[in-house]
PDB file of C-alpha atoms in Angstrom:
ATOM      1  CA  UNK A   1     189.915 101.701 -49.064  1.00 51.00           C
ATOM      2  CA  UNK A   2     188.897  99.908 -45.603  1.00 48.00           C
ATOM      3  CA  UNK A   3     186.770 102.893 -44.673  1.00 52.00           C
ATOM      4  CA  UNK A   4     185.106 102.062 -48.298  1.00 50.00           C
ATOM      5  CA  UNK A   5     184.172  98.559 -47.566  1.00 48.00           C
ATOM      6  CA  UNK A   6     183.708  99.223 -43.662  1.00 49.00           C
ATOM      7  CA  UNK A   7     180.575 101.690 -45.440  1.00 52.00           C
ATOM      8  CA  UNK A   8     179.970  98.917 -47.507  1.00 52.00           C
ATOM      9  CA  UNK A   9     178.964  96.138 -45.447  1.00 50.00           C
ATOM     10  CA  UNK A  10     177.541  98.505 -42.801  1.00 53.00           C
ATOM     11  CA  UNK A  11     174.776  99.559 -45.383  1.00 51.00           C
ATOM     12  CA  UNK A  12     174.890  95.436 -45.986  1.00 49.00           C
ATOM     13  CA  UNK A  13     173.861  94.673 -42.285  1.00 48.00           C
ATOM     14  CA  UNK A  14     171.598  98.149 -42.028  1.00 55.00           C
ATOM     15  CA  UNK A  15     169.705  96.324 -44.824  1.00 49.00           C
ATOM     16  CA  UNK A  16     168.971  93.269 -43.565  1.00 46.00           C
ATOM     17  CA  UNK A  17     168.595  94.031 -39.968  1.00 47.00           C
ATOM     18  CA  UNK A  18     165.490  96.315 -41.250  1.00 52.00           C
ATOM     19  CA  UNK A  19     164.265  93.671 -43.528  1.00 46.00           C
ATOM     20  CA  UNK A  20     164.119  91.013 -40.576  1.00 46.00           C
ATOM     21  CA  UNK A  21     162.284  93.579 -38.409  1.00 48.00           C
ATOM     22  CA  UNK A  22     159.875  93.996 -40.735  1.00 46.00           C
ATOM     23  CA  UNK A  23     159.226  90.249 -40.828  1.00 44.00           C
ATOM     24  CA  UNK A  24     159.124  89.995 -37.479  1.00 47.00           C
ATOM     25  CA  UNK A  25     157.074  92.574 -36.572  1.00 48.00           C
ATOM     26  CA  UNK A  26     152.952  92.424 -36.505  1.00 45.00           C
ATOM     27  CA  UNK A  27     153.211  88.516 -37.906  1.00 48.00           C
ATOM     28  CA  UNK A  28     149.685  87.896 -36.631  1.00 44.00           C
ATOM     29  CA  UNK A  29     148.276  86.195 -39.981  1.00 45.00           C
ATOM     30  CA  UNK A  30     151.802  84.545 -41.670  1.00 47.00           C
ATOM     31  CA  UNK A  31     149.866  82.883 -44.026  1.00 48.00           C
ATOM     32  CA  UNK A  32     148.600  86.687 -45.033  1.00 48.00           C
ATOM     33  CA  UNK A  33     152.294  87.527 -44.773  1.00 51.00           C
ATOM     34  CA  UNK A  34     153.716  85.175 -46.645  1.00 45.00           C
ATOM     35  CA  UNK A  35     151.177  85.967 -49.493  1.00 51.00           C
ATOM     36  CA  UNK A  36     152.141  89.141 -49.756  1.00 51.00           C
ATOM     37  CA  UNK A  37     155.481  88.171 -49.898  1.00 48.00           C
ATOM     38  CA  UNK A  38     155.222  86.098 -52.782  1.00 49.00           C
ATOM     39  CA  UNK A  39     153.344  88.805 -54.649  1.00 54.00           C
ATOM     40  CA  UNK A  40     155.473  91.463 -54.023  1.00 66.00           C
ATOM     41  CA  UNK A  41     158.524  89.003 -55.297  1.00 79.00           C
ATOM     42  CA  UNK A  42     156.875  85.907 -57.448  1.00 76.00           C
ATOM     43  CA  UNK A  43     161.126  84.664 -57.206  1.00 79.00           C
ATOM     44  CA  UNK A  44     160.384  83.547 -53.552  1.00 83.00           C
ATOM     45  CA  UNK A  45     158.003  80.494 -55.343  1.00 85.00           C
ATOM     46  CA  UNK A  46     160.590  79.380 -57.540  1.00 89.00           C
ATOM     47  CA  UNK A  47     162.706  76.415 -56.827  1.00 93.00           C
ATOM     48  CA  UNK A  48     165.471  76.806 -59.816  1.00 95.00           C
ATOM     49  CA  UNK A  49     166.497  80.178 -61.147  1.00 96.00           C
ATOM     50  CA  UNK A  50     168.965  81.102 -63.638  1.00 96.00           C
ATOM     51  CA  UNK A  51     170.352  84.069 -65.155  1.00 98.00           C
ATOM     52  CA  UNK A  52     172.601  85.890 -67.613  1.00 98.00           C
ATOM     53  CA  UNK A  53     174.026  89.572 -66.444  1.00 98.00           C
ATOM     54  CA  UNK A  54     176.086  92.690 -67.673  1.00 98.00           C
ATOM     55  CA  UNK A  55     178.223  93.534 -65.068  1.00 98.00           C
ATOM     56  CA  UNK A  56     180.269  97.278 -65.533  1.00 98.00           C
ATOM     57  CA  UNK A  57     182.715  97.231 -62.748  1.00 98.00           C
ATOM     58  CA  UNK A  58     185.159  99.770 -60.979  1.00 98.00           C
ATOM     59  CA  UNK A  59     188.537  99.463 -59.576  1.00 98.00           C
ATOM     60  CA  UNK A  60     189.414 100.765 -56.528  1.00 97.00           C
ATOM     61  CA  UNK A  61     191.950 100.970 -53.325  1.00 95.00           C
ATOM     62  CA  UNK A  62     194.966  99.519 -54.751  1.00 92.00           C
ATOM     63  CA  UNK A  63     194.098  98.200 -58.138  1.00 96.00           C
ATOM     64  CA  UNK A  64     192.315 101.855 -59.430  1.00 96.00           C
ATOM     65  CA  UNK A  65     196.308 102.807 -59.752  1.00 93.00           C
ATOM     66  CA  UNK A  66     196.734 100.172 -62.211  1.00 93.00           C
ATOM     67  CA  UNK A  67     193.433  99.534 -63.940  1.00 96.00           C
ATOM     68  CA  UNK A  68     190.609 101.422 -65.080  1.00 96.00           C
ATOM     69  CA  UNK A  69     186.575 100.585 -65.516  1.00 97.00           C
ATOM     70  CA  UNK A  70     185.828  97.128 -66.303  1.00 98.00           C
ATOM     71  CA  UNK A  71     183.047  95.310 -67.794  1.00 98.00           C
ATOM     72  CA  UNK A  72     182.365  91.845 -68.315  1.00 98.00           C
ATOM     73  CA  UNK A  73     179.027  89.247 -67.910  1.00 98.00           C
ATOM     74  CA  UNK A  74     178.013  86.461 -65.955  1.00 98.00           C
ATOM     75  CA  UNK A  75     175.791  83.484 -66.038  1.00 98.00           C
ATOM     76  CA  UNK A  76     174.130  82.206 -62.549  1.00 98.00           C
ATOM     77  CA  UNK A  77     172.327  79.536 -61.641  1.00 98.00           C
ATOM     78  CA  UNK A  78     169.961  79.382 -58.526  1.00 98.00           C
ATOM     79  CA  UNK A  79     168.466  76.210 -56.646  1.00 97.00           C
ATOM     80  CA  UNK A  80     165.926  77.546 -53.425  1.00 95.00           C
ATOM     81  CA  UNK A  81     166.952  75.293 -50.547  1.00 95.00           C
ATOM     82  CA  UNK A  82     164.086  77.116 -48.983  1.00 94.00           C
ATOM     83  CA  UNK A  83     161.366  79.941 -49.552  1.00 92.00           C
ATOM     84  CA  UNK A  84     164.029  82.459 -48.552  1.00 95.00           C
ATOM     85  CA  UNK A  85     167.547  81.067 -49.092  1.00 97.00           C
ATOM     86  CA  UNK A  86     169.056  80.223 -52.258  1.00 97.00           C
ATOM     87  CA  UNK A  87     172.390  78.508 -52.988  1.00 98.00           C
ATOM     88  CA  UNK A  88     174.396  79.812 -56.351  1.00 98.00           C
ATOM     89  CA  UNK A  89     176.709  79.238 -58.687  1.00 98.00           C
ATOM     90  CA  UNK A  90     178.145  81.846 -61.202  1.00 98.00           C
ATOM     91  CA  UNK A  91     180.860  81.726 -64.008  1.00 98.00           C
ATOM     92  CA  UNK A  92     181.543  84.888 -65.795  1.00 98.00           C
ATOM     93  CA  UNK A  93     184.020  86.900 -67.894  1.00 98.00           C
ATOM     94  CA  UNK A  94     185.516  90.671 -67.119  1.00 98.00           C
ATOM     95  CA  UNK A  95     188.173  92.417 -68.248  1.00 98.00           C
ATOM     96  CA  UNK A  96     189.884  95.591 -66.527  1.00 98.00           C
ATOM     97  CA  UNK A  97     191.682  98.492 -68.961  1.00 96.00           C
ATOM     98  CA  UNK A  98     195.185  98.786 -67.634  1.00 93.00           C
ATOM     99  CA  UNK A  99     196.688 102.388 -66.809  1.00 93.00           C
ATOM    100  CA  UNK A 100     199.890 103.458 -67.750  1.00 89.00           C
ATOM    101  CA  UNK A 101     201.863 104.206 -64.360  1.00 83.00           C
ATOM    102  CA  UNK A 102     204.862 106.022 -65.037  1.00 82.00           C
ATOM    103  CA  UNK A 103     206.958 104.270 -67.624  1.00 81.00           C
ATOM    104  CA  UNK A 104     204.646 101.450 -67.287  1.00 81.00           C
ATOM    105  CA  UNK A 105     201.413 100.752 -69.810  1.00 85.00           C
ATOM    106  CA  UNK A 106     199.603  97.881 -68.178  1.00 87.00           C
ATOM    107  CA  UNK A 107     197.577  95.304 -70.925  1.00 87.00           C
ATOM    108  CA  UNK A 108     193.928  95.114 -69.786  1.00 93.00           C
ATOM    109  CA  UNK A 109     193.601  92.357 -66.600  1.00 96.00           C
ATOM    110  CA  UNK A 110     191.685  89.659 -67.836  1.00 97.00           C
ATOM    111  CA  UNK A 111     189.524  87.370 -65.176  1.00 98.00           C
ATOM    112  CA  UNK A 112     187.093  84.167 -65.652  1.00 98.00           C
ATOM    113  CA  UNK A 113     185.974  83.610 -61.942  1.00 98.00           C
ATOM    114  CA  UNK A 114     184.056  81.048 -60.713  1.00 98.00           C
ATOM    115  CA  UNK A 115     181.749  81.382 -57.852  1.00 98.00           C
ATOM    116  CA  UNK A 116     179.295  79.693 -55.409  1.00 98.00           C
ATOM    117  CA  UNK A 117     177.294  81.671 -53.184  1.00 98.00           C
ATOM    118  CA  UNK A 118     174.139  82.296 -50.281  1.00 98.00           C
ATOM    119  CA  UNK A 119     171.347  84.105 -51.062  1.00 97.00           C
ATOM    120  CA  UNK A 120     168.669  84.881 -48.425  1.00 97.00           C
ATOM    121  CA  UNK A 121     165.546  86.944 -49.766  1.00 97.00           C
ATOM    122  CA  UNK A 122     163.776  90.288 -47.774  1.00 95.00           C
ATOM    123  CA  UNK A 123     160.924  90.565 -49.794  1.00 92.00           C
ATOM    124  CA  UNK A 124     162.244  92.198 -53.467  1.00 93.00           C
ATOM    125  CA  UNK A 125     165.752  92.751 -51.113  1.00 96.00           C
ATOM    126  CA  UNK A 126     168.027  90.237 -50.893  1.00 98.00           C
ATOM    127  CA  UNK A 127     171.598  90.017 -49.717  1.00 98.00           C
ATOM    128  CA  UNK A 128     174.195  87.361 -51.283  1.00 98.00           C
ATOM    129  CA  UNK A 129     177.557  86.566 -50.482  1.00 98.00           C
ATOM    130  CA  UNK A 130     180.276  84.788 -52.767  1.00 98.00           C
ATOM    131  CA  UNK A 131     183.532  82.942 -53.043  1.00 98.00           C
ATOM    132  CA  UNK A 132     185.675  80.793 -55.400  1.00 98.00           C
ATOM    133  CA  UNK A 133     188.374  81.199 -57.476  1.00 98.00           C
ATOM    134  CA  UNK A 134     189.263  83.732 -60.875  1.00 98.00           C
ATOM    135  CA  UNK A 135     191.154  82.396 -63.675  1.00 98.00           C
ATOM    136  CA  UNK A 136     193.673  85.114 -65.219  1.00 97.00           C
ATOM    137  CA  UNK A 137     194.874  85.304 -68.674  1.00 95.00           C
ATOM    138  CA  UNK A 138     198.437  86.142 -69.326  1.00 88.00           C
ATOM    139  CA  UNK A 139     199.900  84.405 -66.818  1.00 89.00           C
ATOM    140  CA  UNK A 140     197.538  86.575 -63.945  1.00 94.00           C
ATOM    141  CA  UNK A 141     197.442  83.138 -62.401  1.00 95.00           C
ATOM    142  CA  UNK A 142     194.611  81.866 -60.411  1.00 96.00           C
ATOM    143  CA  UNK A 143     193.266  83.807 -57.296  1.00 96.00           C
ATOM    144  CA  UNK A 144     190.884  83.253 -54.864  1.00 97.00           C
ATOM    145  CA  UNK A 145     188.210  85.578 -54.801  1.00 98.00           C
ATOM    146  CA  UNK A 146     184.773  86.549 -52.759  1.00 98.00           C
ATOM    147  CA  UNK A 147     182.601  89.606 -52.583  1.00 98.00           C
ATOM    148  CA  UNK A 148     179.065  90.402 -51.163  1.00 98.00           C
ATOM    149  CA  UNK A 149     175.737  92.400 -52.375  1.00 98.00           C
ATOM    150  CA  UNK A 150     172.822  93.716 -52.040  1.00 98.00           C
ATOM    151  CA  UNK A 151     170.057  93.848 -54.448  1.00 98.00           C
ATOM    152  CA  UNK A 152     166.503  93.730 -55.389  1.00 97.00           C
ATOM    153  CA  UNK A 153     164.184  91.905 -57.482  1.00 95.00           C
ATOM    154  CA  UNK A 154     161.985  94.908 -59.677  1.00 94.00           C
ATOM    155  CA  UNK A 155     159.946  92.807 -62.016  1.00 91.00           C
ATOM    156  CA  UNK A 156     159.789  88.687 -62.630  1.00 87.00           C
ATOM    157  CA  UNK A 157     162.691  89.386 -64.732  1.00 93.00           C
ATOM    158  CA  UNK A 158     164.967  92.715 -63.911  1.00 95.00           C
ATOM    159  CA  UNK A 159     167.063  91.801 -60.933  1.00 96.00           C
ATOM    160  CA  UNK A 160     170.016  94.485 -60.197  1.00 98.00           C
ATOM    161  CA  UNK A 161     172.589  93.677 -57.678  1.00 98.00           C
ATOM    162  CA  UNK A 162     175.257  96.124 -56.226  1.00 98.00           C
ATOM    163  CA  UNK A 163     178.442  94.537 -55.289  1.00 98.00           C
ATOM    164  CA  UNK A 164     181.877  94.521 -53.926  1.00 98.00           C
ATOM    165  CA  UNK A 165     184.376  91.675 -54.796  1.00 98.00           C
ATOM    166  CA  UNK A 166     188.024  91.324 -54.047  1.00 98.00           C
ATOM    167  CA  UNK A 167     190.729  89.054 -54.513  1.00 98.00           C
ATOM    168  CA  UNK A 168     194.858  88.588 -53.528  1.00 95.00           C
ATOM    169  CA  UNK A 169     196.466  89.027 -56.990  1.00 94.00           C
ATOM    170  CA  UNK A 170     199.664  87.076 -57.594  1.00 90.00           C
ATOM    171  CA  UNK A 171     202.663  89.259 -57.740  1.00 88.00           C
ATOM    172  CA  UNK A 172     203.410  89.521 -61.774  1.00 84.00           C
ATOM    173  CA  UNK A 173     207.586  89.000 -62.658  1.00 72.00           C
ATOM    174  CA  UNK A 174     208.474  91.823 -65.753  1.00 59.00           C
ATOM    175  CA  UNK A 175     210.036  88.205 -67.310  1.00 53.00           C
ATOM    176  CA  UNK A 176     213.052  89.286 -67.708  1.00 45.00           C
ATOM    177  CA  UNK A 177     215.375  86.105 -68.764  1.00 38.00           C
ATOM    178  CA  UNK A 178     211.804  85.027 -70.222  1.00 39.00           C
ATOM    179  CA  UNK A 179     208.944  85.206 -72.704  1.00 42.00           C
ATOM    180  CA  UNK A 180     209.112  88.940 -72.213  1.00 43.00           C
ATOM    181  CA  UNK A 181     205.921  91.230 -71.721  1.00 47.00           C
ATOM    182  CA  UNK A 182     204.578  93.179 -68.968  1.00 50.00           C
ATOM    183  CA  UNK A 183     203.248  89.861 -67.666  1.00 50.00           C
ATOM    184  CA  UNK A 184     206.418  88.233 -68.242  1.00 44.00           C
ATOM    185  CA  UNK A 185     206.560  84.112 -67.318  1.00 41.00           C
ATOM    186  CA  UNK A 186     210.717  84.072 -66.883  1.00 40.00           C
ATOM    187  CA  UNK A 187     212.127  83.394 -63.490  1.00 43.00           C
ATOM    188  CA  UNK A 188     214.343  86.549 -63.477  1.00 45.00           C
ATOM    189  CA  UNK A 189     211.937  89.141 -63.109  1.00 47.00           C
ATOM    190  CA  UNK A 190     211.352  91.588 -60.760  1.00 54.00           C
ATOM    191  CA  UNK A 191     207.839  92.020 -59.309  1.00 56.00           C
ATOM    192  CA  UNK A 192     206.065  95.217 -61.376  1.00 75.00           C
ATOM    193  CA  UNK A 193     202.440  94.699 -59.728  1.00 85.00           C
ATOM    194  CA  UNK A 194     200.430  92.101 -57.030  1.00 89.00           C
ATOM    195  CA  UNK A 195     198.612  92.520 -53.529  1.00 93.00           C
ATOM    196  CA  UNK A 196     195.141  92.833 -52.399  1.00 96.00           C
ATOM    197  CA  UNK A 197     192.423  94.269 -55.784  1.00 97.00           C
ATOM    198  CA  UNK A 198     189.036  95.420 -54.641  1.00 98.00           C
ATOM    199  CA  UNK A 199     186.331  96.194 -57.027  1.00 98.00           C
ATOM    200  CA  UNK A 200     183.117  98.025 -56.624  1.00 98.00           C
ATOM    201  CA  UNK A 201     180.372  96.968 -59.242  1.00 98.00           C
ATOM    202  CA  UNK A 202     176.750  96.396 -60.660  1.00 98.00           C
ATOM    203  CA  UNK A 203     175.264  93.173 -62.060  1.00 98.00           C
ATOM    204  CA  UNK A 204     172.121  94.173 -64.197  1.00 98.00           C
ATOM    205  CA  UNK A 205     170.448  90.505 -64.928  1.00 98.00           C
ATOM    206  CA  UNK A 206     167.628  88.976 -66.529  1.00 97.00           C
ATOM    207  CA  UNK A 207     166.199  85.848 -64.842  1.00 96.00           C
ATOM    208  CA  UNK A 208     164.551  83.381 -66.155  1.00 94.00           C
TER     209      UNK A 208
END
C-alpha cells in the first residue's frame, strides 16, 4: 500500500515539476505565453467554476479486504483566486460494496464527504489537493479525510481527474448488548473492522 501511494505522488510531483519547466523556460514574449495558455485551456479565464462528476472508485491497502468497487458523484464549486490557482469546495455521495470475510458479510460503506481544496493549473494539467471530513451512514461515524490528483482539462467542458483519497475509519463495535447489526451502536461489542482506508479513483466531470 505505501509503495502504491509513494508511486502515486511521485508521478504527482514528476507532473508538475515538468509543467513549471515548461513555463519557465523560453518566456521571452509572456503576453504570447499567456495567450496560448488561455487557448489551450479557456478554464484559466474563468473566475467561478462549478461542476457535477461520476466518480467510480477502488478500494485498496487495507479496506480492498473489506469492500469492493465503489461509485458515487460529486458536485464542486471553483472560485480563481488567480489565473492559475483555484480554491474548491466539493460535497458528494459514494458508496463501497462490502465483502464477505470469512463468516463476516459486510453491508456496503456508505460516505457523504465534504471537501475544500487547492487547485493550481499547468496549462490543460492541473494538480489539486483536498481535505475535510466524510459523513458515514450506519453508525460509520464521521472521519476526516484528504486525497490529491492530477488531471486535465480536454474540452471547455470534459475535465477528468485521477485521484487518491484516504481517511482513518472509526473502529465499528459488532453491538452486541445493542441495536444489533454488523455496524452495531451497543457498548458491548467487540471491534469487527476500523484503521487507515485508501482509495484509488476517477472523477469524470462536466463544468460549467
Amino acid at each position: 500500500m505505501k509503495k502504491i501511494i509513494f508511486v502515486f505522488f511521485i508521478v504527482l510531483l514528476s507532473i508538475a515539476t515538468r509543467a513549471q519547466d515548461s513555463l519557465n523556460t523560453g518566456n521571452t514574449y509572456p503576453d504570447k505565453d499567456m495567450n496560448k495558455m488561455s487557448s489551450e485551456n479557456p478554464t484559466l479565464d474563468k473566475t467561478f467554476i462549478w461542476s457535477i462528476g461520476l466518480e467510480p472508485s477502488m478500494p485498496v491497502g487495507h479496506f480492498h479486504d473489506l469492500a469492493d468497487f465503489g461509485f458515487g458523484g460529486s458536485v464542486q464549486g471553483e472560485i480563481k483566486a488567480s489565473r492559475n490557482v483555484g480554491v474548491t469546495i466539493n460535497a458528494g455521495y459514494i458508496a463501497y460494496s462490502g465483502k464477505t470475510v470469512d463468516t463476516i458479510s459486510y453491508p456496503n460503506f456508505k460516505y457523504w464527504p465534504v471537501m475544500g481544496g487547492l487547485k493550481v493549473y499547468f496549462g490543460k494539467a492541473y494538480i489539486h489537493g483536498q481535505a475535510g471530513a466524510g459523513f458515514g451512514e450506519d453508525n460509520l461515524g464521521t472521519s476526516f479525510w484528504y486525497g490529491a490528483g492530477v488531471g486535465v482539462n480536454f474540452t471547455k467542458r470534459i475535465d477528468a481527474e485521477f485521484k487518491y483519497t484516504g481517511w482513518k475509519q472509526n473502529e465499528v463495535s459488532s453491538g452486541e448488548g445493542g441495536s444489533g447489526g454488523i455496524y452495531g451502536g451497543g457498548t458491548g461489542g467487540t471491534p469487527v473492522y476500523g484503521g487507515h482506508y485508501s482509495t484509488l479513483g476517477l472523477r469524470l466531470a462536466v463544468n460549467f
